[in-house]
Amino acid sequence: MTATSPTPARLSALRATATRVREHVADMCAGPEGGHLGGSYSATEVLTALYGDVMTVDPARPTAPERDRFVLSKGHAAVGLYAILAESGFLPVEELREYGHPGSRLMGHPVRAVPGVEAATGSLGHGLALGCGFALAARLDGRSSKAFVLMGDGELQEGSVWEAAIGAASLGLENLVAVVDRNSLQLTGPTNGIAAMEPLAERWRSFGWAVREADGHDVGELVRNLGSTPWEPGRPSLLIAHTVKGNGVPFLAGQVASHYVTLTERKHTRVRAVLRDAPVSHNTGKDEVR
Amino acid sequence: MTTIPAPAATRHAYRDRLMRLLQQDPRLICLDTDTGLFSPDDISAAGDQYVNLGIAEHNLMGMAAGLAACGRMPFVNTMAAFASARALEAVELDIAYPALPVRIMATHGGLAAGHLGPTHHALADLSAMRTLPTMTVVVPADAAATEAVVEQSLDLPGPLYVRLGRKATPAIDTDEPMIIGRAQLLRRGTDVVLVGCGPYPVAACVEAAQLLSECGVSATVLNMHTLRPLDTETLLAATAQVSLVVTVEEHWRSGGLGGAVCEALCEEQPTRVVRIAMPEKFADIAGGHEYLLDHYGISAARTAAAVCAALDTDAPHTPWTDEKERELS
């Protein structure tokens, strides 16, 4: 497919959505339980591009058979998913206030009881196989639906990812699109220091995937790439989105400590102020992290 | 008098019935992991309703979940050992949690892998599967029962685990219909209730009942082919008047049929239960399926001996000796 760029007005609207997603995430992480802020902020533009432009989904018909399907395989970024689902109309924005409170359906990892959530994730390494199933079902049914799967880069250490990578390429699932949130950090430190990750793009190519790399915080670049799959006929597509964990807030960006955060009232106020005054438009911290 | 069918492999009965059903029901899809169960002709006839995913059991379960969530009914194929251990997390989180209609067809159940050894034995699969909410767990006792399970599975809304065997096993002689979730009463007695699941254990119960009758002990025999949901109603009715229940299964002593029966009885109708099962050890010798069953005492002889020991009556003359019993413990 030919890549198309969003108009300046559309781009501006998507960036505004991304800012609101970060605000919602900050609000949820200021709740009683806190949340996985860092990995949600690294994934914010990917989620925004997918829900705001790329995917065919309808919040009025969240189970419509012809929809595209999204799996947040890095299920710990649940607060990011809840935020974009609320911004997209799948659940009321006011419900986000219930996150972290007893009785809410908004748990620390997403469950299918939440409208728009296709699969309960949280144990890493499950999403790509599910995506393969969604993609194969669409092909068998003659539907044009695509399956989108967002994985963390640390998640790629799970062997099941590579079972699914082999399977997807073997079956030629060109309607499967995977994104790696390459924020280069996991719970206890840099991914590259914990496990050999590189050459990441070559690994996926060698498994039979079409591979691209992009600035994972440039929503326009993400839309151009994710909106133009398949990039090669007969191959599943993998986008390595170069991101910064915690991006958008200088005192959290690129920090391992941003992985799970319970924001104090003071920090919550600071985060909200920063997000308002300096919205993210590109990968601001890529160089420091690498 | 009905004729008892010739011995047949439950996995082959499943395969042949599935191949016919694929032609009739476009929802069905057969996902394989290079098991070799399906012939080139089967695969060719199935068209795009057959997919060999290679040796990748997690991917098998995950893809099946994805397909099931889109309205398909996948029959997934692997050995019981791999379905219930290696791929268990995907079974639990991706299939059982969303209650998706995936049919897990697990061959080489129990000791059926024989001389292939403990890596291929499945002696904890029933325990793992029957603790999962939403899962139905069935161990058909013969080929005809297997075909019935495959047919009935088409109307079952949630996930299903079916433990199958490897080689041909004897048919069970019964006119009782095979219905998922309903135990089969194979023989009525008054002194003891023998409860089995799977081809050889059920046959052992029937044979043990005959041995016991020769020394004046009257045994009821239940084929408890469905472990989840357990047919508690039939179990309680059958055991109401006896002081002893003996379970027989190809499974470690913990967590399988014996565990399920104990759980039900201790809560509802406390009764002494003796569990005939694989001793809690990994198989330490080579041998075929029947040899291992005999060696580890999953047999009619040991079942009869256990009943007589528990009831303090004279045991029938069988090859099972006190010395063998001591060796197992």
XYZ file of C-alpha atoms in Angstrom:
619
model
C 0.000 0.000 0.000
C 1.062 3.573 -0.562
C 1.949 5.569 2.509
C -0.175 8.612 3.121
C 0.706 11.485 5.419
C -1.835 13.018 7.747
C -2.772 16.607 6.949
C -1.280 19.272 9.247
C -4.658 19.693 10.926
C -5.001 15.937 11.421
C -1.480 15.731 12.762
C -2.235 18.497 15.206
C -5.354 16.681 16.367
C -3.443 13.428 16.844
C -0.780 15.207 18.891
C -3.463 16.728 21.048
C -4.916 13.253 21.572
C -1.493 11.955 22.578
C -1.181 14.734 25.129
C -4.574 13.898 26.589
C -3.589 10.223 26.741
C -0.504 11.191 28.766
C -2.637 13.362 31.027
C -5.041 10.500 31.667
C -2.120 8.177 32.387
C -0.666 10.685 34.847
C -4.043 10.995 36.546
C -4.370 7.198 36.849
C -0.810 6.875 38.140
C -1.657 9.453 40.801
C -4.336 7.082 42.087
C -4.011 4.687 45.001
C -2.245 1.903 43.117
C -0.061 3.844 40.681
C 0.643 2.350 37.280
C 3.093 1.498 34.519
C 3.684 5.065 33.416
C 7.020 4.691 31.609
C 5.948 2.008 29.139
C 2.643 3.773 28.556
C 4.389 7.041 27.685
C 6.778 5.282 25.324
C 3.781 3.704 23.587
C 1.519 6.766 23.577
C 2.114 7.843 19.966
C 1.865 4.250 18.675
C -1.501 3.849 20.406
C -2.614 7.255 19.161
C -1.637 6.520 15.563
C -3.390 3.138 15.621
C -6.652 4.220 17.253
C -6.668 7.749 15.878
C -5.978 6.962 12.255
C -4.750 3.552 11.188
C -7.214 0.993 12.549
C -10.792 0.393 11.466
C -12.614 0.206 14.781
C -15.986 1.503 15.880
C -16.624 2.205 19.558
C -20.368 1.910 18.895
C -19.775 -1.647 17.622
C -16.728 -2.866 19.520
C -17.270 -6.482 18.463
C -18.086 -5.858 14.797
C -16.672 -8.846 12.878
C -15.035 -6.690 10.218
C -13.019 -4.624 12.732
C -9.265 -4.545 12.943
C -8.014 -6.161 16.127
C -5.403 -4.795 18.499
C -3.548 -6.724 21.169
C -1.542 -4.883 23.785
C 0.923 -7.701 24.220
C 2.887 -5.548 26.670
C -0.177 -5.650 28.884
C 1.472 -3.689 31.672
C 0.879 -0.541 29.601
C -2.783 -0.943 30.526
C -3.168 2.654 31.655
C -2.062 3.788 28.205
C -4.597 1.470 26.592
C -7.415 2.603 28.881
C -6.566 6.210 28.059
C -6.666 5.738 24.275
C -9.818 3.599 24.527
C -11.476 6.389 26.499
C -10.266 9.015 24.022
C -11.623 6.851 21.186
C -15.055 6.476 22.773
C -14.877 2.849 23.913
C -15.403 3.788 27.544
C -16.320 7.002 29.311
C -13.366 9.242 30.131
C -14.840 9.615 33.623
C -14.421 5.879 34.191
C -10.652 6.315 34.156
C -11.007 7.797 37.637
C -12.032 4.354 38.863
C -8.687 2.828 37.866
C -6.863 1.572 40.930
C -9.983 1.613 43.068
C -11.596 -1.580 44.381
C -14.474 -2.824 42.240
C -13.271 -1.253 39.011
C -12.987 -3.304 35.824
C -9.863 -1.329 35.008
C -7.230 -3.618 36.475
C -3.466 -3.287 36.395
C -3.436 -5.408 33.260
C -6.257 -5.272 30.694
C -9.113 -7.778 30.647
C -11.780 -8.461 28.062
C -14.504 -7.039 30.255
C -13.279 -3.610 29.136
C -14.874 -2.605 25.796
C -12.285 -2.647 23.032
C -9.905 -5.014 24.813
C -9.479 -8.062 22.584
C -7.370 -10.183 24.942
C -6.332 -10.277 28.566
C -2.606 -9.692 28.541
C 0.067 -9.170 31.130
C 2.057 -12.350 30.933
C 4.502 -11.374 28.222
C 4.911 -13.251 24.966
C 1.248 -14.070 24.310
C 0.085 -11.320 21.969
C 1.815 -12.258 18.754
C 0.337 -15.771 18.652
C -3.108 -14.308 19.311
C -2.504 -11.820 16.514
C -1.583 -14.705 14.211
C -4.924 -16.320 15.028
C -6.830 -13.095 14.359
C -4.994 -12.605 11.075
C -5.480 -16.176 9.891
C -9.192 -16.054 10.770
C -9.609 -12.870 8.721
C -7.863 -14.437 5.761
C -9.952 -17.603 5.946
C -13.135 -15.546 6.206
C -12.148 -13.322 3.308
C -12.259 -10.245 5.556
C -9.862 -7.347 5.012
C -9.320 -6.996 8.773
C -5.807 -6.609 10.080
C -4.345 -7.633 13.406
C -2.060 -5.206 15.235
C 0.144 -6.324 18.110
C 2.199 -4.019 20.313
C 5.082 -5.694 22.092
C 7.672 -4.376 24.463
C 11.324 -4.775 23.547
C 12.063 -6.649 26.767
C 9.162 -8.915 25.872
C 11.139 -10.184 22.900
C 13.181 -12.181 25.398
C 10.199 -14.558 25.668
C 10.659 -17.595 23.423
C 6.974 -17.755 22.519
C 7.385 -14.509 20.552
C 9.700 -16.297 18.173
C 7.401 -19.308 17.813
C 4.762 -16.884 16.615
C 7.264 -14.984 14.460
C 8.069 -18.213 12.624
C 4.400 -19.119 12.343
C 3.316 -15.744 10.970
C 6.003 -15.723 8.291
C 5.373 -19.366 7.373
C 1.699 -18.647 6.863
C 2.425 -15.432 4.969
C 0.159 -13.400 7.232
C 0.484 -10.065 5.452
C -2.480 -8.715 7.416
C -0.511 -9.007 10.670
C 1.318 -5.924 11.899
C 3.553 -5.979 14.956
C 5.137 -3.000 16.648
C 8.066 -3.213 19.019
C 8.127 -0.390 21.553
C 11.910 -0.093 21.508
C 12.348 2.040 24.594
C 15.510 0.101 25.424
C 14.693 -0.202 29.111
C 13.135 -2.956 31.141
C 12.365 -3.320 34.840
C 15.927 -3.552 36.092
C 17.938 -1.763 33.422
C 18.838 -1.388 29.744
C 17.502 -4.235 27.602
C 20.775 -4.489 25.714
C 22.674 -4.973 28.965
C 20.327 -7.696 30.211
C 19.886 -9.717 27.034
C 21.433 -9.547 23.581
C 18.779 -7.696 21.549
C 20.661 -6.570 18.454
C 20.680 -6.626 15.526
C 16.949 -6.465 16.104
C 15.793 -5.468 12.636
C 17.993 -8.089 11.002
C 16.656 -10.749 13.336
C 13.078 -10.071 12.290
C 14.045 -9.854 8.608
C 15.809 -13.177 8.900
C 12.560 -14.637 10.286
C 10.777 -13.590 7.094
C 9.155 -10.345 8.173
C 9.064 -7.001 6.389
C 10.756 -4.605 8.797
C 10.819 -0.851 9.166
C 12.122 1.471 11.860
C 10.597 4.769 12.867
C 10.673 7.493 15.484
C 8.077 6.050 17.849
C 7.045 9.488 19.069
C 6.489 11.042 15.646
C 2.826 10.277 15.168
C 2.910 11.340 11.523
C 5.738 8.930 10.754
C 3.888 6.190 12.616
C 0.686 6.787 10.658
C 2.575 6.749 7.360
C 4.183 3.439 8.195
C 1.427 1.619 10.044
C -1.184 2.846 7.582
C 0.596 1.402 4.567
C 0.938 -2.293 5.388
C 1.668 -4.795 3.983
C 5.029 -3.348 3.074
C 5.963 -6.487 1.193
C 3.369 -8.853 -0.292
C 2.995 -12.110 1.596
C 4.990 -11.005 4.623
C 3.867 -9.831 8.056
C 5.088 -6.350 8.972
C 7.174 -5.370 11.977
C 7.802 -1.768 12.969
C 10.575 -1.030 15.416
C 9.328 2.144 17.092
C 12.297 3.900 18.674
C 10.885 5.383 21.815
C 11.842 6.783 25.191
C 10.437 5.279 28.334
C 8.513 7.941 30.222
C 8.788 10.354 27.282
C 7.075 13.659 27.814
C 8.231 14.333 31.340
C 11.891 15.339 31.683
C 12.365 13.973 35.176
C 10.986 10.555 34.157
C 12.100 10.202 30.534
C 14.717 7.550 29.936
C 14.599 6.517 33.570
C 14.255 2.923 34.711
C 12.357 4.317 37.681
C 9.552 5.400 35.358
C 8.570 1.744 34.861
C 6.017 1.764 37.662
C 5.096 5.034 39.273
C 2.756 6.220 41.969
C 2.717 9.982 41.520
C 2.514 12.111 44.620
C 0.184 15.088 44.421
C 3.135 17.404 43.912
C 4.647 15.300 41.135
C 1.273 14.822 39.528
C 0.882 18.580 39.317
C 4.361 18.939 37.830
C 3.710 16.217 35.237
C 0.437 17.807 34.180
C 2.171 21.204 33.844
C 4.989 19.794 31.718
C 2.599 17.914 29.463
C 0.572 21.079 28.899
C 3.553 23.304 28.214
C 5.772 20.968 26.152
C 3.846 18.259 24.288
C 5.846 15.456 22.688
C 6.243 15.579 18.931
C 9.245 13.370 18.329
C 11.765 11.128 20.018
C 13.269 13.798 22.263
C 15.443 11.559 24.332
C 16.530 8.878 21.913
C 20.192 9.797 21.955
C 20.536 9.783 25.734
C 18.920 6.394 26.035
C 20.966 4.722 23.356
C -26.214 -59.345 22.802
C -24.057 -56.691 21.176
C -20.715 -57.403 19.587
C -17.777 -55.655 21.209
C -15.804 -53.687 18.590
C -12.192 -54.590 17.906
C -9.493 -52.664 19.773
C -8.787 -49.259 18.212
C -6.697 -46.203 18.999
C -8.732 -43.330 20.403
C -6.521 -40.823 18.584
C -7.313 -42.468 15.273
C -11.030 -42.519 16.056
C -10.821 -38.791 16.779
C -8.857 -38.089 13.601
C -11.238 -39.969 11.353
C -14.329 -38.373 12.841
C -12.804 -34.898 12.681
C -11.875 -35.336 9.031
C -15.499 -36.102 8.228
C -16.784 -33.192 10.302
C -14.438 -30.710 8.623
C -16.291 -31.330 5.365
C -19.616 -30.537 7.018
C -18.793 -27.602 9.271
C -16.772 -24.672 7.930
C -16.245 -23.321 11.478
C -13.899 -26.172 12.259
C -10.166 -25.894 11.747
C -7.494 -28.432 12.559
C -4.246 -26.955 13.912
C -1.373 -29.402 14.011
C 2.120 -29.337 15.479
C 3.845 -31.812 13.218
C 2.320 -34.733 15.098
C 2.180 -37.059 12.109
C -1.370 -38.000 13.049
C -2.811 -36.809 9.745
C -2.047 -38.456 6.419
C -1.261 -36.520 3.243
C -4.719 -37.501 2.019
C -6.328 -36.120 5.202
C -4.421 -32.887 4.807
C -5.256 -32.553 1.164
C -8.965 -33.197 1.769
C -9.084 -30.682 4.615
C -7.782 -27.844 2.419
C -7.408 -24.604 4.340
C -9.125 -26.202 7.355
C -5.829 -27.897 8.202
C -2.721 -25.938 9.239
C 0.556 -27.457 10.412
C 2.181 -24.851 12.646
C 5.351 -26.802 13.249
C 6.732 -27.751 16.636
C 5.459 -24.771 18.593
C 2.885 -25.565 21.252
C 2.543 -22.112 22.795
C 1.931 -20.652 19.362
C -0.580 -23.449 18.747
C -2.667 -22.468 21.760
C -2.371 -18.737 21.159
C -3.332 -18.980 17.508
C -6.212 -21.261 18.392
C -7.435 -18.648 20.858
C -7.222 -15.941 18.223
C -9.115 -18.056 15.723
C -11.742 -19.040 18.279
C -12.253 -15.403 19.233
C -13.087 -14.786 15.573
C -15.753 -17.484 15.448
C -13.735 -20.555 14.476
C -13.707 -23.829 16.391
C -10.095 -25.022 16.422
C -9.134 -28.620 17.134
C -5.523 -28.400 18.288
C -3.205 -31.346 18.192
C -0.230 -32.154 20.352
C 0.797 -34.695 22.963
C -0.810 -34.498 26.393
C 2.562 -33.874 28.009
C 3.135 -30.757 25.918
C -0.445 -29.471 25.967
C -0.632 -29.635 29.736
C 2.825 -28.436 30.703
C 4.763 -26.511 28.063
C 1.714 -24.770 26.665
C -0.272 -24.567 29.891
C 0.051 -20.833 30.396
C -1.397 -20.159 26.956
C -4.166 -22.675 27.678
C -4.984 -20.933 30.944
C -4.714 -17.285 29.923
C -5.606 -17.294 26.244
C -8.167 -20.126 26.086
C -9.653 -20.921 29.509
C -9.822 -17.338 30.812
C -11.873 -16.031 27.868
C -13.698 -19.411 27.735
C -13.029 -19.860 24.037
C -14.239 -23.010 22.238
C -10.846 -24.565 21.551
C -10.696 -28.369 21.516
C -7.356 -29.550 22.896
C -6.859 -33.047 21.526
C -4.024 -34.444 23.599
C -2.568 -37.757 22.466
C -0.194 -40.039 24.360
C -2.088 -39.477 27.624
C -0.911 -41.177 30.812
C 1.711 -43.839 30.111
C 0.593 -44.371 26.505
C 3.958 -43.154 25.202
C 5.409 -46.264 26.834
C 9.104 -46.726 26.188
C 9.441 -43.149 24.907
C 9.933 -42.329 28.559
C 8.984 -39.725 31.165
C 9.474 -36.732 28.847
C 6.539 -38.074 26.841
C 4.412 -39.443 29.678
C 1.528 -37.237 30.790
C 0.867 -37.964 34.445
C -0.223 -34.540 35.666
C -2.318 -33.357 32.730
C -5.689 -34.102 34.294
C -4.670 -32.274 37.438
C -3.539 -29.216 35.484
C -6.573 -29.098 33.230
C -9.324 -29.865 35.691
C -8.342 -27.006 37.971
C -8.919 -24.454 35.207
C -12.283 -22.710 35.485
C -14.297 -23.035 32.240
C -12.385 -26.147 31.052
C -14.196 -29.401 30.326
C -11.931 -32.439 30.770
C -12.761 -35.790 29.207
C -10.884 -39.105 29.010
C -12.759 -41.322 26.550
C -12.430 -45.001 27.355
C -12.561 -46.246 23.786
C -12.887 -45.283 20.140
C -16.684 -45.103 20.121
C -16.666 -42.808 23.142
C -14.046 -40.640 21.477
C -16.236 -40.215 18.419
C -19.154 -39.266 20.650
C -17.025 -36.660 22.426
C -15.903 -35.129 19.137
C -19.515 -34.921 17.943
C -20.793 -33.467 21.211
C -17.963 -30.942 21.356
C -19.548 -29.064 18.457
C -22.292 -27.894 20.836
C -20.023 -27.178 23.798
C -19.561 -23.429 24.271
C -16.289 -23.383 26.244
C -12.876 -25.020 26.001
C -12.389 -28.773 26.054
C -9.428 -30.989 26.908
C -9.623 -34.543 25.576
C -6.990 -37.018 26.698
C -6.368 -39.571 23.984
C -4.080 -42.563 23.727
C -1.562 -43.790 21.229
C -1.987 -47.416 20.208
C -5.129 -49.536 19.924
C -6.913 -50.180 23.223
C -9.872 -52.455 24.000
C -13.442 -51.337 23.567
C -15.682 -51.059 26.626
C -18.730 -53.327 26.646
C -21.659 -51.108 27.540
C -25.035 -49.972 26.266
C -24.869 -46.805 28.385
C -24.663 -43.754 26.134
C -21.455 -41.692 26.206
C -22.481 -38.198 27.226
C -19.960 -35.561 28.283
C -20.470 -34.823 31.984
C -22.462 -37.957 32.770
C -20.692 -40.973 34.260
C -21.432 -44.409 32.825
C -22.616 -47.105 35.205
C -20.988 -50.273 33.881
C -21.886 -52.662 36.696
C -24.009 -52.558 39.826
C -22.736 -53.957 43.129
C -23.238 -53.579 46.838
C -19.862 -53.677 48.629
C -17.471 -51.351 46.841
C -17.485 -48.793 44.036
C -14.686 -48.888 41.484
C -14.256 -45.644 39.557
C -12.003 -45.462 36.503
C -11.211 -43.204 33.576
C -9.434 -44.015 30.351
C -9.236 -47.274 28.387
C -7.044 -49.474 30.577
C -8.192 -48.228 33.994
C -11.857 -48.713 33.103
C -11.067 -52.176 31.746
C -9.143 -52.867 34.969
C -12.183 -51.878 37.045
C -14.446 -54.191 35.038
C -11.998 -57.080 35.315
C -11.389 -56.427 39.012
C -15.151 -56.515 39.634
C -15.241 -59.956 38.045
C -12.294 -61.139 40.156
C -13.952 -59.787 43.290
C -17.254 -61.491 42.508
C -15.405 -64.791 42.572
C -14.494 -64.210 46.204
C -17.868 -62.880 47.258
C -17.326 -59.116 46.926
C -19.905 -57.240 44.880
C -18.579 -54.193 43.030
C -20.152 -51.266 41.223
C -18.120 -49.912 38.306
C -18.331 -46.304 37.136
C -16.647 -44.969 34.038
C -15.972 -41.404 35.182
C -14.816 -40.229 31.765
C -15.509 -36.564 32.498
C -13.365 -35.113 35.276
C -14.702 -31.609 34.893
C -17.539 -31.050 35.400
C -17.483 -34.115 37.656
C -20.760 -36.045 37.730
C -21.118 -35.715 41.483
C -24.752 -36.745 41.388
C -24.009 -40.172 39.948
C -20.954 -40.572 42.185
C -22.901 -39.807 45.354
C -25.794 -42.052 44.360
C -23.481 -44.955 43.524
C -21.431 -44.633 46.712
C -24.227 -43.895 49.189
C -24.443 -47.451 50.523
C -20.771 -48.529 50.472
C -17.860 -48.057 52.849
C -15.156 -48.094 50.185
C -14.452 -46.387 46.880
C -11.428 -47.269 44.760
C -10.267 -45.034 41.927
C -8.122 -46.309 39.070
C -6.292 -44.036 36.653
C -3.173 -43.447 34.610
C -2.026 -40.358 36.454
C 0.111 -39.566 39.451
C -1.859 -40.188 42.616
C -2.381 -36.493 43.247
C -4.795 -34.283 41.456
C -6.373 -36.588 38.890
C -9.479 -38.751 39.080
C -8.669 -39.928 42.601
C -8.244 -36.347 43.718
C -11.490 -35.283 42.094
C -13.420 -38.153 43.690
C -11.887 -37.437 47.104
C -12.773 -33.764 46.854
C -16.379 -34.545 46.003
C -16.845 -37.269 48.602
C -15.125 -35.581 51.532
C -17.374 -32.569 51.176
C -20.642 -34.290 50.390
C -20.505 -37.853 51.665
C -17.286 -38.818 53.483
C -16.255 -42.286 52.389
C -12.929 -44.091 52.450
C -11.157 -43.766 49.082
C -8.210 -45.873 47.928
C -6.384 -44.466 44.919
C -4.825 -46.830 42.408
C -2.602 -44.660 40.255
C 0.964 -44.119 39.129
C 3.163 -44.030 42.227
C 4.600 -40.573 42.773
C 7.728 -41.227 40.804
C 8.934 -40.858 37.238
C 8.949 -44.124 35.297
C 12.301 -45.689 36.027
C 12.228 -48.520 33.517
C 11.534 -48.884 29.811
C 8.498 -50.760 28.611
C 5.423 -50.576 26.450
C 2.139 -49.096 27.614
C 0.650 -52.316 28.994
C 3.938 -53.395 30.537
C 4.270 -50.129 32.441
C 0.660 -50.244 33.632
C 1.216 -53.722 34.967
C 4.582 -52.840 36.488
C 3.224 -49.808 38.325
C 0.114 -51.630 39.466
C -2.521 -49.828 37.445
C -4.234 -53.152 36.926
C -7.224 -55.326 37.741
C -5.108 -57.568 39.958
C -3.881 -54.754 42.156
C -7.313 -53.127 42.251
C -8.892 -56.365 43.456
C -6.107 -56.863 45.992
C -6.550 -53.322 47.286
C -10.281 -53.821 47.734
C -9.789 -57.038 49.660
C -7.098 -55.516 51.851
C -9.335 -52.563 52.667
C -12.377 -54.754 53.348
C -10.226 -57.277 55.222
C -11.387 -60.191 53.122
C -9.385 -62.896 51.417
C -7.961 -61.728 48.123
C -8.562 -63.590 44.869
C -5.603 -65.388 43.421
C -3.845 -62.928 41.092
C -0.273 -62.155 40.064
C -0.321 -59.104 42.371
C 1.637 -59.884 45.546
C 2.376 -58.139 48.806
C 5.983 -57.949 47.711
C 5.031 -55.995 44.588
C 2.913 -53.656 46.683
C 5.877 -52.978 48.970
C 8.123 -52.296 45.973
C 5.808 -49.554 44.772
C 5.649 -47.689 48.029
